[in-house]
C-alpha cells in the first residue's frame, strides 16, 4: 500500500501557491505571488476573516445593566420573566415567592416537568445532548469550536463562495461584486455546515445547532443583508445538532443528519414537509453525502454502522467498520466509488458501490469488502509531521483530485485519483502555510482550467490553490499510467 | 427502431388501477380494525401476575363465537364507511366558487350518510369493547330485581361520548382535509407505515383531548336531562353513583376512535399514493397511457400518479425514456413523445388560463391606476407635446393617447349630455346596490370567494412540480439519448410555456396572502406557490444549463429570452 513517504515536503517557512501540470510552486519569500505562475485565480475574491469582521456575541442582556432595578408587582415581574426567559424560568421565580401556596404550586409544577423529562429520557435515551462539545467532536471542521473560519462552500455554477465565521455569520463573496452578502439571524446559532442548492441561482442551506435555514439570495441584488423572511426555516423537535446536510443533484430534496437524532430527514424545503429515514444504527448520524450521479446516498452513524441508500427504492446497504466511526467520506465524480476514513485508523478506504444498471461489468461479484487505498500513518518529513487520522476530505468535481485534512498535523495532502484499471491514489503535493492549521476545505465547482482547492486557515486567511492542467485532454485519467503499481490488499475486517 | 415495452398489459384502465389500490386499502383497514379490537381486549383482560390464565383468556376471547358475532356488524360498518370514503379520495371534489355553494355542498346526502356512519362507528367501538370485556359497564341497564332495572349512567355517558367523537372526527378532521398527502420520498409501504403509526398514536391521544373536554362540559350541563329522558323512555330507575373514572375512560375511548379512523385514512393514503407504472404505448382502446392520464381531470389521483410516474421514468428508467424517443413503425413518427408533450402543454395552458383569469381583475386595476397617473401628468400643458415613454401600457394605438396635432374639440351636444346623465345615474345605482349587497352580507354569501380558483389551482400544484421536473429531465437526457431529435422541435414551445407559467405565478405575488408568510397560519397556498415556482425555475435552469451552448440557436421570443437571461441564467 502506498504511504505518505511518496510526498515531498516543502521547505519550512515556504507556502504553497499552486500546482501546474503536476508541479507544485512555492513562495520562498513574501514577494512571490501566485500571479507570477497563473492568472486563473486572479479575479477570485481575496478573503481574510479578521477580528474586525467578527461580530461580538451578544447575549441580549447588555441593555439591562444601564437600568436601575425597581420594585415591580410580582405578577408583572413574572410576566417579564416569562417573555424574556420562558416558562421554566417563570416557575423558578414563582417558587421563590413568599406566599406558601404560590411557591408550592410552582415547585410542584417544576417537579412534574422534571419527572416528565426523566420519563422521556428513559424512553428515548438519544435525546441527551451535550451542547457544542458534541458538534466539536463530530464536525468536519478541525477545532470547530475555536477557529475563525467554520465552513466554506462554493456555488455550483458561479464564482461565489459562502464562508461561515465563528460568530455564525455567513458571508458570500463573489468575483464581481465588492459588496458581500451577510446572512445572519437570531435563529442561526452554531453553524456546522453549508450547502448551495443545485439548479438554482442562489439558495444556500445553512445547517446549525437547532435545524436548517435555507436562504434565498440574489447574488446581484443591492440588498446585502437579506431578511429572514427570504428564508425557510426547517426545524424538528429533538433533531439537533444538525451536523451534515446535502442536496440531491436535482435540488428537490435536502437531507439533514443530526448528531443526537437517530432519524435522518429528507425535506421538501418549500412545503416544509419531510420523510424520515430510520434504520437501527448508533444514536445519531454524523455525515450525509449524496452521490454526484444522484442515485445513491451515503449516511454515517456515530457508531460503527454506515449505510449506502439506493435513492430509487430507499433501501439501504448496511456496512460496518471495526471500531470508531466514519469521520470523513466522499464520492468519486462518477458515483461508482466511495472513499472514506474512520476515527480509529489512519487509512483511506475505497468502496465500490453496486449500481443497478442492467449491463454492468463483472466487478460486482467481489463487492463485499472495502479496499484500503492509502496509508496515512503519521510520519516525519524533514522535521515536519504529516498524516494521522483524517479530519475531512473532498474530491473535486472532475474527480481527479482528493484533498485531505488531518486531525493533528498541519499539512493538507493532495492526491491524484486514477480510475483505470482500478481506483488508485497517487501522492501529489502537501500544502502548508507556515505553522497555520487548516480548518476546512472546499473545491470550486466551476473551475475550467483544472481544479481549485480553497482552504480556510486558522489565521482567518482563505487560500485558493489552483491545480492547473495546461492540456486538459491529457490529464491523469485519460493518459496511460505506467508507474502505478497495484499493491492494494483487501482487509477482511469489513463486512 | 422498434422498442417493445416489456410486460405490456393488454388492458390497463384507471378502473383496474384504482380498484386494486382501493381494494387493498379497504382490506387493510378492516383487518387492522379487527386486530386493534382484539389487542384492546387482550390488554384490558390481561393480568400480568398470572400469565397462564391471561393466555387462556386471550385464546378464549379470540376464538369465541360471541366475539366474532359482535365484531361482524362493526366490520360491516367499517367496510361501508371505507367504500363511501374511497369515492372522496378518488374523485375530484366539486369546485365551489361561492360560500353559499360551499354551505350547500356540506349538507349533501353523501356527507349525511358518512356522518351517521362515523358516529355509528364511534358508538359501536365503545359498545363492543364494553360488552366484550364485561365488568360493571357491560350494559346500559343493570337488573336489580325481577321487575326493575337500573340505568348505568357511566355506560350511557361512554356511548354518547363515542357518538360525539365519531361526529367530531367527521366534521373536524375528515371534512376539512380530504387531500391525500404524497410523501416526500417513496419508501416501501411497510416502512412508511412503521414510521407513521407511532406518531399517529401519539397525535390521536392529543387530538382526543379537546373533544373530550367539550363533551364533558356538554354532559355537565345537559347530562341530567338526557339521563332522565332515557330512563323515562325505557322505564328505568336512576342511581346516583357516578364514578369520575369514567372521564378517563372516555378519553381513552376517544383516542382509540381517533386512532382507528386516522389509521383508515393512513391506509388510503399509503395505497393510493404508491407510484404506479403507466404504459407509454397504446396497443388498443383498453389501455390508459401515461399521456392520457396526465389530462384526466375527473380523477385527480390518476393524474397525480401519472405525473409522478413521468418524474420517476425521467430519473430512473433509461429504457422507458427510450420508448418516448423512438419513432413509430411504420410511418416513423414520434407519436409517443408528441402525445406526451401535447398532454403536458395542455395541462400547463389550462393552468395559465385559470391563473390569468384570476389575476386579470388585479391587472386591470393596476393598469387603470397607472393610466390615470399618466393622464394627470399629460394634463400639464408644458409637456403636452411629449409622449410618455415610461408607460408600458400606452402603445401608439392606445385610444387614451392625446393627439396633440388635433387640439381637443368640444363636441358635446345635448344628446351626449343626456346620455352622460343616464350613465352617471346607472353608475350611481349600481354603486348603491353593491354597497347594499356588501352591507347586508349578500356579497359575502353569494359573491365569488376571492382567489377561490387560485386556491383550487394551487391544491393541484404537485402536478406541475412533477411534470415540469420530469419534462426537464427528459429534455436534458434527450441531448444524449434522443438520436432522432424528436425533442428538439418542441424545445422552444416547452421553454416558452414554462416561462409563461412562471410569469403568471409571479403575478400571484400581488395577492398579500400569497406574497408573504403569515405567522401562525399554515398557509398551504403560499408554500405551494413557492414550491411550484421553485420547481419551474429549477426545470428551466436545468434545460438552459444543459443546452447552454445551443441556447442562441433555439428560436425564442424576445420576451422569453430576456426573462431567461434576467431570472434563470447565472451571471458570471
Coordinates of C-alpha atoms in Angstrom, one line a residue, chain B:
Chain B
X1 CA -36.0 1.2 -34.3
X2 CA -38.9 -0.6 -32.7
X3 CA -38.7 -0.9 -29.0
X4 CA -41.3 -3.2 -27.4
X5 CA -42.3 -2.4 -23.9
X6 CA -42.0 -5.4 -21.6
X7 CA -45.0 -6.7 -19.7
X8 CA -47.3 -4.6 -21.7
X9 CA -50.7 -5.3 -20.2
X10 CA -53.4 -5.9 -22.7
X11 CA -55.8 -3.9 -20.6
X12 CA -54.9 -1.1 -18.3
X13 CA -57.7 1.2 -17.3
X14 CA -58.0 3.5 -14.4
X15 CA -60.6 1.2 -13.0
X16 CA -58.0 -1.6 -12.8
X17 CA -55.5 0.7 -11.2
X18 CA -57.8 2.2 -8.7
X19 CA -59.7 -0.9 -7.9
X20 CA -56.5 -2.7 -6.9
X21 CA -55.4 0.2 -4.7
X22 CA -58.7 0.7 -3.1
X23 CA -59.3 -3.0 -2.5
X24 CA -56.0 -3.3 -0.7
X25 CA -56.7 -0.2 1.4
X26 CA -60.1 -1.4 2.4
X27 CA -59.0 -4.9 3.3
X28 CA -56.1 -3.5 5.3
X29 CA -58.4 -1.1 7.2
X30 CA -60.9 -3.9 8.0
X31 CA -58.2 -6.3 9.2
X32 CA -56.4 -3.6 11.2
X33 CA -59.7 -2.8 13.0
X34 CA -60.1 -6.5 14.0
X35 CA -56.6 -6.6 15.2
X36 CA -56.9 -3.4 17.2
X37 CA -60.1 -4.7 18.8
X38 CA -58.5 -8.0 19.8
X39 CA -55.4 -6.2 21.1
X40 CA -57.5 -3.9 23.2
X41 CA -59.3 -6.8 24.7
X42 CA -56.1 -8.7 25.4
X43 CA -54.7 -5.6 27.2
X44 CA -57.9 -4.9 29.2
X45 CA -58.5 -8.5 30.2
X46 CA -54.8 -9.1 30.9
X47 CA -53.4 -10.0 34.2
X48 CA -49.6 -9.8 34.2
X49 CA -49.4 -11.6 37.5
X50 CA -51.0 -14.8 36.1
X51 CA -49.6 -15.1 32.6
X52 CA -51.0 -18.6 32.1
X53 CA -54.6 -17.6 32.8
X54 CA -54.0 -14.5 30.7
X55 CA -53.1 -16.7 27.8
X56 CA -56.2 -18.9 28.2
X57 CA -58.4 -15.8 28.4
X58 CA -56.8 -14.4 25.3
X59 CA -57.3 -17.7 23.5
X60 CA -60.9 -17.9 24.6
X61 CA -61.7 -14.3 23.6
X62 CA -60.1 -14.6 20.2
X63 CA -61.7 -17.8 19.3
X64 CA -65.1 -17.4 21.0
X65 CA -68.1 -17.3 18.7
X66 CA -69.7 -14.4 20.6
X67 CA -66.7 -12.2 19.9
X68 CA -67.0 -12.7 16.2
X69 CA -70.7 -12.3 16.3
X70 CA -70.2 -8.9 17.9
X71 CA -67.4 -8.0 15.6
X72 CA -69.2 -8.7 12.3
X73 CA -71.6 -5.6 12.5
X74 CA -68.7 -3.4 13.3
X75 CA -66.7 -4.7 10.4
X76 CA -69.6 -4.3 8.1
X77 CA -70.0 -0.6 9.1
X78 CA -66.2 0.0 8.7
X79 CA -66.4 -1.7 5.3
X80 CA -69.3 0.5 4.2
X81 CA -67.6 3.6 5.5
X82 CA -64.4 2.8 3.6
X83 CA -66.3 2.2 0.4
X84 CA -68.0 5.6 0.7
X85 CA -64.8 7.4 1.7
X86 CA -63.0 5.9 -1.2
X87 CA -65.1 8.0 -3.5
X88 CA -64.0 11.1 -1.8
X89 CA -60.3 10.2 -2.1
X90 CA -60.6 9.3 -5.8
X91 CA -63.0 11.6 -7.4
X92 CA -62.3 15.3 -7.8
X93 CA -64.1 17.5 -5.3
X94 CA -66.7 19.9 -6.5
X95 CA -65.3 23.3 -7.1
X96 CA -67.4 25.8 -5.0
X97 CA -66.8 29.3 -6.0
X98 CA -69.2 30.9 -3.5
X99 CA -69.7 30.5 0.1
X100 CA -73.4 29.6 -0.4
X101 CA -72.4 26.7 -2.7
X102 CA -69.9 25.6 -0.1
X103 CA -72.5 25.5 2.6
X104 CA -74.9 23.6 0.3
X105 CA -72.2 21.1 -0.5
X106 CA -71.8 20.4 3.2
X107 CA -75.4 19.2 3.6
X108 CA -75.3 16.6 0.9
X109 CA -76.7 13.1 1.2
X110 CA -73.2 11.7 0.9
X111 CA -72.0 13.7 3.9
X112 CA -75.1 12.8 5.8
X113 CA -74.5 9.1 5.3
X114 CA -70.9 9.4 6.2
X115 CA -71.7 11.4 9.3
X116 CA -74.1 8.8 10.5
X117 CA -71.6 6.0 9.7
X118 CA -68.8 7.8 11.5
X119 CA -70.9 8.3 14.6
X120 CA -72.1 4.7 14.4
X121 CA -68.5 3.5 14.3
X122 CA -67.8 5.6 17.4
X123 CA -70.7 4.1 19.4
X124 CA -70.1 0.6 18.1
X125 CA -66.4 0.7 19.1
X126 CA -67.3 1.7 22.7
X127 CA -70.1 -0.7 22.9
X128 CA -68.0 -3.6 21.5
X129 CA -65.2 -3.2 24.0
X130 CA -67.5 -2.6 26.9
X131 CA -69.7 -5.6 26.2
X132 CA -66.9 -7.9 25.3
X133 CA -64.7 -7.2 28.2
X134 CA -67.5 -7.5 30.7
X135 CA -67.3 -5.7 34.0
X136 CA -69.5 -3.0 35.6
X137 CA -70.2 -1.1 32.4
X138 CA -71.2 -4.1 30.3
X139 CA -74.7 -2.8 29.5
X140 CA -76.7 0.4 29.8
X141 CA -79.1 -1.3 32.2
X142 CA -78.5 -3.4 35.2
X143 CA -81.1 -5.7 36.6
X144 CA -81.6 -5.2 40.3
X145 CA -84.5 -7.5 40.9
X146 CA -87.1 -9.4 38.9
X147 CA -89.1 -6.5 37.8
X148 CA -87.0 -3.4 37.6
X149 CA -83.7 -2.4 36.1
X150 CA -81.4 0.5 36.8
X151 CA -79.7 2.8 34.4
X152 CA -75.9 2.5 34.4
X153 CA -75.1 6.2 33.8
X154 CA -71.4 5.6 33.1
X155 CA -72.1 3.3 30.1
X156 CA -74.6 5.8 28.8
X157 CA -72.0 8.5 29.1
X158 CA -69.4 6.5 27.3
X159 CA -71.7 5.5 24.5
X160 CA -72.9 9.0 23.8
X161 CA -69.3 10.1 24.1
X162 CA -68.4 7.6 21.3
X163 CA -71.2 9.0 19.2
X164 CA -69.9 12.5 19.7
X165 CA -66.3 11.6 19.0
X166 CA -67.3 9.9 15.7
X167 CA -69.2 13.0 14.7
X168 CA -66.4 15.3 15.8
X169 CA -63.8 13.4 13.7
X170 CA -66.0 13.6 10.7
X171 CA -66.6 17.3 10.9
X172 CA -63.3 18.4 12.2
X173 CA -60.8 16.1 10.6
X174 CA -62.4 14.3 7.7
X175 CA -64.3 17.2 6.1
X176 CA -61.6 19.7 6.4
X177 CA -58.8 17.7 4.9
X178 CA -59.7 15.2 2.2
X179 CA -56.3 15.7 0.4
X180 CA -54.1 12.8 0.1
X181 CA -50.6 13.8 1.0
X182 CA -47.9 12.3 -1.1
X183 CA -44.8 11.5 0.9
X184 CA -41.6 13.4 0.2
X185 CA -39.8 10.2 -0.8
X186 CA -41.5 7.0 -1.7
X187 CA -40.3 4.3 0.6
X188 CA -41.8 0.9 0.9
X189 CA -45.3 0.8 2.3
X190 CA -44.3 -1.2 5.4
X191 CA -41.5 1.3 6.2
X192 CA -43.9 4.2 5.8
X193 CA -46.5 2.5 7.9
X194 CA -44.0 1.8 10.7
X195 CA -42.6 5.3 10.7
X196 CA -46.2 6.8 10.8
X197 CA -48.0 4.5 13.1
X198 CA -46.4 5.6 16.4
X199 CA -46.7 9.3 15.6
X200 CA -50.4 8.7 14.7
X201 CA -51.0 7.0 18.0
X202 CA -49.4 9.9 19.9
X203 CA -51.3 12.5 17.9
X204 CA -54.6 10.6 18.4
X205 CA -54.2 10.9 22.2
X206 CA -53.5 14.7 21.8
X207 CA -56.3 15.2 19.3
X208 CA -58.8 13.5 21.6
X209 CA -58.2 15.9 24.5
X210 CA -60.4 18.8 23.3
X211 CA -63.4 16.9 22.0
X212 CA -63.4 15.1 25.4
X213 CA -63.4 18.4 27.2
X214 CA -66.3 19.7 25.1
X215 CA -68.3 16.6 25.7
X216 CA -67.7 16.6 29.4
X217 CA -68.8 20.2 29.6
X218 CA -71.9 19.3 27.5
X219 CA -72.7 16.4 29.7
X220 CA -72.2 18.5 32.8
X221 CA -74.9 20.9 31.6
X222 CA -77.3 18.6 29.9
X223 CA -76.5 15.2 31.3
X224 CA -79.2 15.2 33.9
X225 CA -81.8 15.9 31.2
X226 CA -80.5 13.1 28.9
X227 CA -80.4 10.7 31.8
X228 CA -83.9 11.4 32.9
X229 CA -85.3 11.2 29.4
X230 CA -83.5 8.0 28.7
X231 CA -84.7 6.4 32.0
X232 CA -88.2 7.6 31.3
X233 CA -88.3 6.1 27.8
X234 CA -87.1 2.7 28.9
X235 CA -88.8 2.8 32.3
X236 CA -85.5 2.6 34.3
X237 CA -84.5 3.7 37.7
X238 CA -81.8 6.1 38.3
X239 CA -78.9 5.6 40.7
X240 CA -76.7 8.4 41.8
X241 CA -73.4 6.6 41.9
X242 CA -71.5 8.4 39.3
X243 CA -67.8 7.4 39.1
X244 CA -65.4 10.1 37.8
X245 CA -63.0 7.4 36.5
X246 CA -65.3 7.4 33.5
X247 CA -63.9 10.7 32.2
X248 CA -60.5 9.0 31.9
X249 CA -62.1 6.0 30.1
X250 CA -63.9 8.5 27.8
X251 CA -60.5 10.0 26.8
X252 CA -59.1 6.5 26.2
X253 CA -62.0 5.6 24.0
X254 CA -61.9 8.9 22.2
X255 CA -58.2 8.3 21.4
X256 CA -58.9 4.8 20.2
X257 CA -61.7 6.0 17.9
X258 CA -59.4 8.8 16.6
X259 CA -56.6 6.3 16.1
X260 CA -58.8 3.8 14.2
X261 CA -60.3 6.5 11.9
X262 CA -56.8 8.0 11.3
X263 CA -55.5 4.6 10.5
X264 CA -58.1 4.1 7.8
X265 CA -57.0 7.4 6.3
X266 CA -53.4 6.3 6.6
X267 CA -54.1 3.1 4.7
X268 CA -55.9 5.0 1.9
X269 CA -53.0 7.4 1.5
X270 CA -50.4 4.6 1.7
X271 CA -52.0 2.6 -1.1
X272 CA -53.3 5.4 -3.3
X273 CA -50.1 7.4 -3.3
X274 CA -48.0 4.4 -4.1
X275 CA -46.3 5.1 -7.5
X276 CA -47.6 3.0 -10.4
X277 CA -46.1 2.4 -13.8
X278 CA -48.3 3.6 -16.7
X279 CA -47.9 2.2 -20.2
X280 CA -46.4 4.6 -22.8
X281 CA -47.7 2.9 -25.9
X282 CA -51.3 2.4 -26.7
X283 CA -51.8 -1.0 -28.4
X284 CA -55.6 -1.0 -28.1
X285 CA -58.5 1.1 -26.7
X286 CA -58.5 -0.6 -23.3
X287 CA -55.1 0.7 -22.4
X288 CA -54.9 4.0 -20.5
X289 CA -51.5 5.5 -21.3
X290 CA -49.4 7.9 -19.3
X291 CA -50.1 10.6 -21.8
X292 CA -53.9 10.3 -21.5
X293 CA -53.7 10.1 -17.7
X294 CA -52.0 13.4 -17.4
X295 CA -55.1 15.2 -18.6
X296 CA -57.6 13.0 -16.7
X297 CA -59.2 15.9 -14.7
X298 CA -62.1 13.9 -13.3
X299 CA -59.7 11.6 -11.4
X300 CA -57.1 13.8 -9.8
X301 CA -55.4 10.8 -8.2
X302 CA -54.7 9.1 -11.5
X303 CA -53.5 12.4 -12.8
X304 CA -51.1 12.8 -9.9
X305 CA -49.9 9.2 -10.2
X306 CA -49.2 9.8 -13.9
X307 CA -47.2 12.9 -13.3
X308 CA -45.3 11.1 -10.6
X309 CA -44.6 8.3 -13.0
X310 CA -43.3 10.7 -15.5
X311 CA -41.0 12.1 -12.9
X312 CA -39.7 8.7 -12.0
X313 CA -39.3 7.5 -15.5
X314 CA -37.3 10.6 -16.4
X315 CA -34.9 9.9 -13.5
X316 CA -34.6 6.2 -13.3
X317 CA -35.7 4.4 -16.4
X318 CA -33.4 4.8 -19.4
X319 CA -35.4 2.1 -21.2
X320 CA -38.7 3.8 -20.8
X321 CA -37.2 7.1 -21.8
X322 CA -36.0 5.4 -25.0
X323 CA -39.6 4.4 -25.8
X324 CA -40.5 8.1 -25.8
X325 CA -37.6 9.0 -28.1
X326 CA -38.4 6.3 -30.7
X327 CA -40.2 6.6 -33.9
X328 CA -43.2 4.5 -34.8
X329 CA -43.1 1.6 -37.2
X330 CA -44.3 2.0 -39.9
X331 CA -44.5 5.7 -40.5
X332 CA -41.6 6.8 -38.4
X333 CA -43.4 9.4 -36.4
X334 CA -42.6 10.2 -32.8
X335 CA -46.1 9.5 -31.6
X336 CA -45.2 8.7 -28.1
X337 CA -43.3 11.9 -27.5
X338 CA -45.8 14.0 -29.4
X339 CA -48.7 12.8 -27.3
X340 CA -46.8 13.3 -24.1
X341 CA -45.7 16.8 -24.9
X342 CA -49.2 17.7 -26.1
X343 CA -50.7 16.4 -22.8
X344 CA -48.2 18.3 -20.6
X345 CA -48.5 21.5 -22.5
X346 CA -52.3 21.2 -22.4
X347 CA -52.1 20.9 -18.6
X348 CA -49.9 23.9 -18.4
X349 CA -52.1 26.0 -20.7
X350 CA -55.2 25.3 -18.7
X351 CA -53.2 26.4 -15.6
X352 CA -52.0 29.6 -17.2
X353 CA -55.6 30.3 -18.4
X354 CA -57.1 29.9 -14.9
X355 CA -54.4 31.9 -13.2
X356 CA -54.5 34.6 -15.9
X357 CA -58.3 34.9 -15.4
X358 CA -57.9 35.2 -11.6
X359 CA -55.2 37.8 -11.8
X360 CA -56.9 39.7 -14.6
X361 CA -59.0 41.9 -12.3
X362 CA -56.0 42.8 -10.4
X363 CA -54.1 43.8 -13.5
X364 CA -56.9 45.9 -14.8
X365 CA -57.0 47.9 -11.5
X366 CA -53.3 48.4 -11.5
X367 CA -53.2 49.4 -15.2
X368 CA -56.1 51.8 -14.7
X369 CA -54.2 53.4 -11.8
X370 CA -51.1 53.7 -13.9
X371 CA -53.0 55.2 -16.8
X372 CA -54.8 57.7 -14.6
X373 CA -51.4 58.8 -13.3
X374 CA -50.2 59.3 -16.8
X375 CA -53.2 61.3 -17.7
X376 CA -52.7 63.5 -14.8
X377 CA -49.2 64.1 -16.0
X378 CA -50.4 64.7 -19.6
X379 CA -52.7 67.4 -18.4
X380 CA -49.8 69.6 -17.6
X381 CA -49.7 71.9 -20.7
X382 CA -46.0 72.4 -20.6
X383 CA -45.2 68.8 -21.6
X384 CA -48.2 68.2 -23.8
X385 CA -46.0 67.7 -26.8
X386 CA -44.0 64.9 -25.2
X387 CA -45.1 61.4 -25.3
X388 CA -44.7 59.5 -22.1
X389 CA -42.2 56.8 -22.8
X390 CA -42.1 55.4 -19.3
X391 CA -45.6 53.9 -19.5
X392 CA -45.6 50.3 -20.7
X393 CA -49.3 50.4 -21.3
X394 CA -49.6 53.3 -23.7
X395 CA -49.0 52.0 -27.1
X396 CA -49.3 54.3 -30.1
X397 CA -52.6 52.7 -30.9
X398 CA -53.9 53.4 -27.4
X399 CA -57.1 55.4 -27.6
X400 CA -56.1 57.1 -24.4
X401 CA -53.3 58.9 -26.0
X402 CA -53.9 62.5 -26.8
X403 CA -53.3 63.6 -30.4
X404 CA -51.7 66.9 -30.0
X405 CA -51.9 67.9 -33.6
X406 CA -55.7 68.0 -33.4
X407 CA -56.5 70.0 -30.3
X408 CA -59.3 68.8 -28.1
X409 CA -62.6 70.0 -29.6
X410 CA -65.7 70.5 -27.6
X411 CA -68.2 68.3 -29.5
X412 CA -70.6 67.8 -26.7
X413 CA -74.1 68.1 -27.8
X414 CA -77.3 68.0 -25.8
X415 CA -77.8 64.3 -26.9
X416 CA -74.5 63.4 -25.4
X417 CA -75.2 65.3 -22.3
X418 CA -78.4 63.3 -21.7
X419 CA -76.5 60.1 -22.3
X420 CA -73.9 61.1 -19.8
X421 CA -76.6 61.8 -17.3
X422 CA -78.1 58.3 -17.9
X423 CA -74.7 56.6 -17.5
X424 CA -74.0 58.6 -14.4
X425 CA -77.3 57.5 -12.9
X426 CA -76.7 53.9 -13.8
X427 CA -73.3 54.0 -12.2
X428 CA -74.7 55.6 -9.1
X429 CA -77.4 52.9 -8.9
X430 CA -75.0 50.0 -9.4
X431 CA -72.7 51.5 -6.7
X432 CA -75.6 51.8 -4.3
X433 CA -76.7 48.2 -5.0
X434 CA -73.1 46.9 -4.5
X435 CA -72.8 48.8 -1.2
X436 CA -76.2 47.4 -0.1
X437 CA -75.0 43.9 -1.0
X438 CA -71.9 44.4 1.0
X439 CA -73.7 45.7 4.0
X440 CA -76.4 43.1 4.1
X441 CA -73.9 40.3 3.6
X442 CA -75.3 39.1 0.3
X443 CA -71.9 39.5 -1.3
X444 CA -70.3 37.5 1.5
X445 CA -72.6 34.6 1.0
X446 CA -73.4 34.6 -2.7
X447 CA -70.4 36.5 -4.1
X448 CA -67.4 34.7 -5.5
X449 CA -64.8 33.9 -2.9
X450 CA -61.7 35.9 -3.8
X451 CA -58.9 33.6 -5.1
X452 CA -61.0 30.5 -5.0
X453 CA -59.9 29.4 -8.4
X454 CA -56.3 30.1 -7.5
X455 CA -56.6 28.0 -4.4
X456 CA -58.1 25.3 -6.5
X457 CA -55.2 25.5 -8.9
X458 CA -52.6 25.5 -6.2
X459 CA -54.1 22.5 -4.5
X460 CA -53.0 20.6 -7.6
X461 CA -49.6 22.2 -7.6
X462 CA -47.8 18.9 -7.3
X463 CA -48.9 18.0 -10.8
X464 CA -46.9 20.9 -12.2
X465 CA -44.0 20.2 -9.9
X466 CA -43.6 16.6 -11.0
X467 CA -44.4 17.1 -14.6
X468 CA -42.1 20.1 -15.0
X469 CA -39.2 18.3 -13.4
X470 CA -39.9 15.1 -15.3
X471 CA -40.1 17.1 -18.6
X472 CA -36.8 19.0 -17.9
X473 CA -35.1 15.8 -17.0
X474 CA -36.3 14.1 -20.2
X475 CA -35.3 17.1 -22.3
X476 CA -31.8 17.1 -20.7
X477 CA -31.5 13.3 -21.2
X478 CA -32.5 13.8 -24.9
X479 CA -29.2 15.6 -25.6
X480 CA -27.5 12.2 -25.4
X481 CA -30.3 9.7 -25.8
X482 CA -32.6 11.1 -28.4
X483 CA -31.0 10.0 -31.6
X484 CA -33.8 11.2 -33.9
X485 CA -34.0 14.6 -32.4
X486 CA -37.7 14.2 -31.6
X487 CA -37.5 16.5 -28.6
X488 CA -35.7 19.4 -30.4
X489 CA -38.7 20.6 -32.3
X490 CA -40.7 21.2 -29.1
X491 CA -37.9 22.8 -27.1
X492 CA -39.0 26.4 -27.9
X493 CA -42.6 25.7 -27.1
X494 CA -41.7 24.0 -23.8
X495 CA -39.4 26.8 -22.7
X496 CA -41.9 29.5 -23.6
X497 CA -44.7 27.7 -21.8
X498 CA -42.6 27.2 -18.7
X499 CA -41.6 30.8 -18.7
X500 CA -45.2 31.9 -19.2
X501 CA -46.3 29.8 -16.3
X502 CA -43.6 31.2 -14.2
X503 CA -44.6 34.7 -15.1
X504 CA -48.2 34.0 -14.2
X505 CA -47.1 32.6 -10.9
X506 CA -45.0 35.7 -10.3
X507 CA -48.1 37.8 -10.7
X508 CA -49.7 35.9 -7.8
X509 CA -47.3 37.8 -5.6
X510 CA -49.6 40.7 -5.8
X511 CA -52.0 39.0 -3.5
X512 CA -51.0 39.7 0.0
X513 CA -51.9 36.3 1.2
X514 CA -49.6 34.7 -1.4
X515 CA -46.7 37.1 -1.2
X516 CA -45.6 36.7 2.4
X517 CA -45.7 34.2 5.2
X518 CA -48.4 34.9 7.7
X519 CA -47.3 34.0 11.2
X520 CA -49.3 31.3 12.9
X521 CA -51.3 30.0 9.9
X522 CA -50.4 27.0 7.9
X523 CA -50.6 29.0 4.6
X524 CA -50.6 26.0 2.4
X525 CA -51.2 28.1 -0.7
X526 CA -48.2 30.3 0.0
X527 CA -46.0 27.3 0.4
X528 CA -47.4 25.6 -2.7
X529 CA -47.0 28.7 -4.8
X530 CA -43.3 28.9 -3.8
X531 CA -42.8 25.1 -4.4
X532 CA -44.4 25.3 -7.9
X533 CA -42.4 28.4 -8.8
X534 CA -39.2 27.0 -7.5
X535 CA -39.6 23.7 -9.4
X536 CA -40.4 25.6 -12.6
X537 CA -37.3 27.8 -12.2
X538 CA -35.1 24.7 -11.5
X539 CA -36.5 22.9 -14.5
X540 CA -35.8 26.0 -16.7
X541 CA -32.4 26.3 -15.2
X542 CA -31.7 22.6 -15.9
X543 CA -32.7 22.9 -19.5
X544 CA -30.8 26.2 -20.1
X545 CA -27.7 24.8 -18.3
X546 CA -27.7 21.6 -20.4
X547 CA -28.4 23.4 -23.7
X548 CA -26.1 26.3 -22.7
X549 CA -24.0 26.2 -25.9
X550 CA -27.0 25.9 -28.2
X551 CA -29.3 28.3 -26.4
X552 CA -28.8 31.0 -29.0
X553 CA -29.9 28.7 -31.7
X554 CA -33.3 27.9 -30.2
X555 CA -35.9 30.3 -31.7
X556 CA -37.3 32.1 -28.6
X557 CA -39.3 35.3 -28.5
X558 CA -37.5 38.3 -27.2
X559 CA -39.6 38.4 -24.1
X560 CA -38.8 34.8 -23.2
X561 CA -35.1 35.1 -23.8
X562 CA -34.8 38.2 -21.8
X563 CA -36.7 36.5 -18.9
X564 CA -34.3 33.6 -19.1
X565 CA -31.3 36.0 -19.1
X566 CA -32.6 38.0 -16.2
X567 CA -34.0 35.4 -13.9
X568 CA -32.8 32.0 -14.7
X569 CA -29.3 32.0 -16.0
X570 CA -26.3 32.5 -13.8
X571 CA -24.4 35.7 -14.5
X572 CA -20.8 35.2 -14.1

